[in-house]
GROMACS .gro file of C-alpha atoms in nm:
model
  149
    1MET     CA    1   2.706  22.591   7.940
    2ARG     CA    2   3.027  22.502   8.114
    3PRO     CA    3   3.185  22.572   8.450
    4SER     CA    4   3.429  22.861   8.456
    5GLY     CA    5   3.596  22.857   8.793
    6ARG     CA    6   3.311  22.911   9.036
    7ASP     CA    7   3.080  23.051   8.769
    8LEU     CA    8   2.871  22.905   8.489
    9LEU     CA    9   2.961  23.034   8.142
   10VAL     CA   10   2.693  23.034   7.872
   11ILE     CA   11   2.859  22.915   7.550
   12ASP     CA   12   2.563  22.863   7.316
   13ARG     CA   13   2.188  22.912   7.292
   14HIS     CA   14   1.898  22.821   7.067
   15LEU     CA   15   1.615  23.067   7.028
   16ALA     CA   16   1.248  22.976   7.035
   17GLU     CA   17   1.008  23.110   6.775
   18ARG     CA   18   0.763  23.230   7.038
   19GLU     CA   19   0.744  23.581   7.179
   20LEU     CA   20   0.826  23.480   7.538
   21GLN     CA   21   1.193  23.396   7.573
   22VAL     CA   22   1.395  23.352   7.887
   23ILE     CA   23   1.749  23.288   7.776
   24GLN     CA   24   2.093  23.404   7.877
   25ARG     CA   25   2.333  23.559   7.629
   26PRO     CA   26   2.648  23.365   7.534
   27GLY     CA   27   2.943  23.497   7.729
   28ILE     CA   28   2.741  23.585   8.038
   29SER     CA   29   2.873  23.438   8.361
   30VAL     CA   30   2.648  23.352   8.656
   31PRO     CA   31   2.730  23.188   8.991
   32LEU     CA   32   2.764  22.813   8.937
   33ILE     CA   33   2.556  22.725   9.242
   34GLY     CA   34   2.290  22.984   9.157
   35ALA     CA   35   2.169  22.826   8.833
   36THR     CA   36   2.008  22.490   8.764
   37ALA     CA   37   2.273  22.407   8.502
   38GLY     CA   38   2.542  22.484   8.758
   39THR     CA   39   2.373  22.267   9.017
   40ALA     CA   40   2.356  21.985   8.759
   41LEU     CA   41   2.732  22.029   8.707
   42LEU     CA   42   2.819  22.008   9.079
   43PRO     CA   43   2.821  21.625   9.101
   44LEU     CA   44   3.088  21.621   8.828
   45GLN     CA   45   3.319  21.837   9.040
   46SER     CA   46   3.561  21.698   9.296
   47SER     CA   47   3.465  21.722   9.664
   48GLU     CA   48   3.728  21.992   9.715
   49ALA     CA   49   3.602  22.195   9.418
   50ARG     CA   50   3.242  22.165   9.543
   51ARG     CA   51   3.341  22.287   9.889
   52ALA     CA   52   3.521  22.588   9.738
   53ILE     CA   53   3.225  22.667   9.510
   54VAL     CA   54   2.975  22.647   9.798
   55ALA     CA   55   3.199  22.848  10.033
   56ASP     CA   56   3.233  23.123   9.772
   57ALA     CA   57   2.872  23.115   9.648
   58ARG     CA   58   2.710  23.451   9.592
   59ILE     CA   59   2.358  23.463   9.731
   60THR     CA   60   2.093  23.386   9.470
   61PRO     CA   61   1.730  23.280   9.504
   62MET     CA   62   1.829  22.915   9.461
   63ALA     CA   63   2.126  22.934   9.696
   64ALA     CA   64   1.907  23.105   9.955
   65ARG     CA   65   1.641  22.831   9.929
   66ALA     CA   66   1.879  22.535   9.935
   67SER     CA   67   2.053  22.513  10.268
   68LEU     CA   68   2.406  22.375  10.266
   69GLY     CA   69   2.283  22.087  10.480
   70MET     CA   70   2.055  21.977  10.194
   71LEU     CA   71   2.330  21.987   9.930
   72PRO     CA   72   2.437  21.621   9.971
   73THR     CA   73   2.074  21.512   9.925
   74VAL     CA   74   2.035  21.738   9.621
   75LEU     CA   75   2.358  21.606   9.466
   76LYS     CA   76   2.253  21.244   9.527
   77GLY     CA   77   1.923  21.315   9.354
   78ILE     CA   78   2.105  21.462   9.054
   79ARG     CA   79   2.340  21.162   9.038
   80ASP     CA   80   2.045  20.920   9.059
   81THR     CA   81   1.827  21.094   8.798
   82GLY     CA   82   2.078  21.270   8.572
   83TRP     CA   83   1.900  21.607   8.594
   84ALA     CA   84   1.820  21.903   8.817
   85SER     CA   85   1.536  22.155   8.814
   86GLY     CA   86   1.467  22.490   8.974
   87GLU     CA   87   1.215  22.771   8.979
   88GLY     CA   88   1.256  23.147   8.964
   89GLU     CA   89   1.630  23.153   8.897
   90LEU     CA   90   1.629  23.358   8.578
   91MET     CA   91   1.310  23.545   8.662
   92GLU     CA   92   0.993  23.491   8.859
   93GLY     CA   93   0.748  23.261   8.681
   94THR     CA   94   1.012  23.056   8.502
   95SER     CA   95   1.144  22.708   8.571
   96THR     CA   96   1.460  22.546   8.442
   97ILE     CA   97   1.555  22.183   8.396
   98ALA     CA   98   1.918  22.090   8.326
   99THR     CA   99   2.151  21.796   8.280
  100ALA     CA  100   2.529  21.783   8.283
  101PHE     CA  101   2.785  21.544   8.142
  102ASP     CA  102   3.160  21.510   8.108
  103THR     CA  103   3.298  21.535   7.755
  104VAL     CA  104   3.652  21.435   7.857
  105LEU     CA  105   3.772  21.786   7.765
  106ARG     CA  106   3.539  21.951   8.019
  107PRO     CA  107   3.201  21.906   8.178
  108LEU     CA  108   2.909  22.069   7.996
  109ALA     CA  109   2.545  22.133   8.083
  110VAL     CA  110   2.229  22.173   7.878
  111SER     CA  111   1.932  22.355   8.027
  112ILE     CA  112   1.579  22.440   7.920
  113PRO     CA  113   1.417  22.751   8.071
  114VAL     CA  114   1.038  22.747   8.040
  115PRO     CA  115   0.742  22.931   8.194
  116THR     CA  116   0.650  22.753   8.518
  117ALA     CA  117   0.283  22.730   8.418
  118ARG     CA  118   0.386  22.524   8.115
  119PHE     CA  119   0.661  22.330   8.295
  120SER     CA  120   0.477  22.202   8.601
  121PRO     CA  121   0.214  21.987   8.424
  122THR     CA  122   0.460  21.850   8.166
  123ARG     CA  123   0.780  21.810   8.370
  124SER     CA  124   0.830  21.449   8.256
  125LEU     CA  125   0.809  21.550   7.888
  126PHE     CA  126   1.076  21.818   7.936
  127ARG     CA  127   1.290  21.572   8.136
  128ASP     CA  128   1.267  21.304   7.867
  129CYS     CA  129   1.351  21.551   7.588
  130LEU     CA  130   1.644  21.692   7.787
  131LEU     CA  131   1.790  21.347   7.854
  132GLN     CA  132   1.744  21.250   7.487
  133CYS     CA  133   1.932  21.566   7.391
  134ARG     CA  134   2.214  21.477   7.632
  135ASP     CA  135   2.230  21.121   7.498
  136LYS     CA  136   2.239  21.248   7.138
  137ILE     CA  137   2.525  21.488   7.216
  138LEU     CA  138   2.722  21.212   7.389
  139SER     CA  139   2.655  20.973   7.102
  140ASP     CA  140   2.761  21.233   6.843
  141ILE     CA  141   3.096  21.282   7.017
  142GLY     CA  142   3.145  20.907   7.069
  143LEU     CA  143   3.089  20.894   7.445
  144GLN     CA  144   2.783  20.669   7.473
  145ALA     CA  145   2.967  20.451   7.726
  146LEU     CA  146   2.995  20.747   7.964
  147GLN     CA  147   2.624  20.828   7.961
  148GLN     CA  148   2.476  20.871   8.304
  149ARG     CA  149   2.124  20.815   8.423
   0.00000   0.00000   0.00000
């Protein structure tokens, strides 16, 4: 996923072999601040761009839950950990964990949507796999030095 103005553009997806799938189609555009991947991308934006994104945010379950006063705390947490998570953004009963990184050409995000019942007890496993995926992508494109944690 990548930012597209004030939206998040899905550019690729990988399908699971299981029956239950919560995944967005490539080409779909959702509000940047209304998706976990978009929230993970926010710390990579300039202060001016973040203000414009927040000012123009369409109301979503996540945007409604996260008050603007909490945004600096949320962004600091993402900068400190390298990831963001949210519940109920795609549909009720699902959670998403995401990380974002700058590829020099543009910032990108990787997210994993998963049923909340499966996510909650194994959050650290999903986090570790997500960060390994990010590190592998950065390594493959020769940007290990820019890795964030």
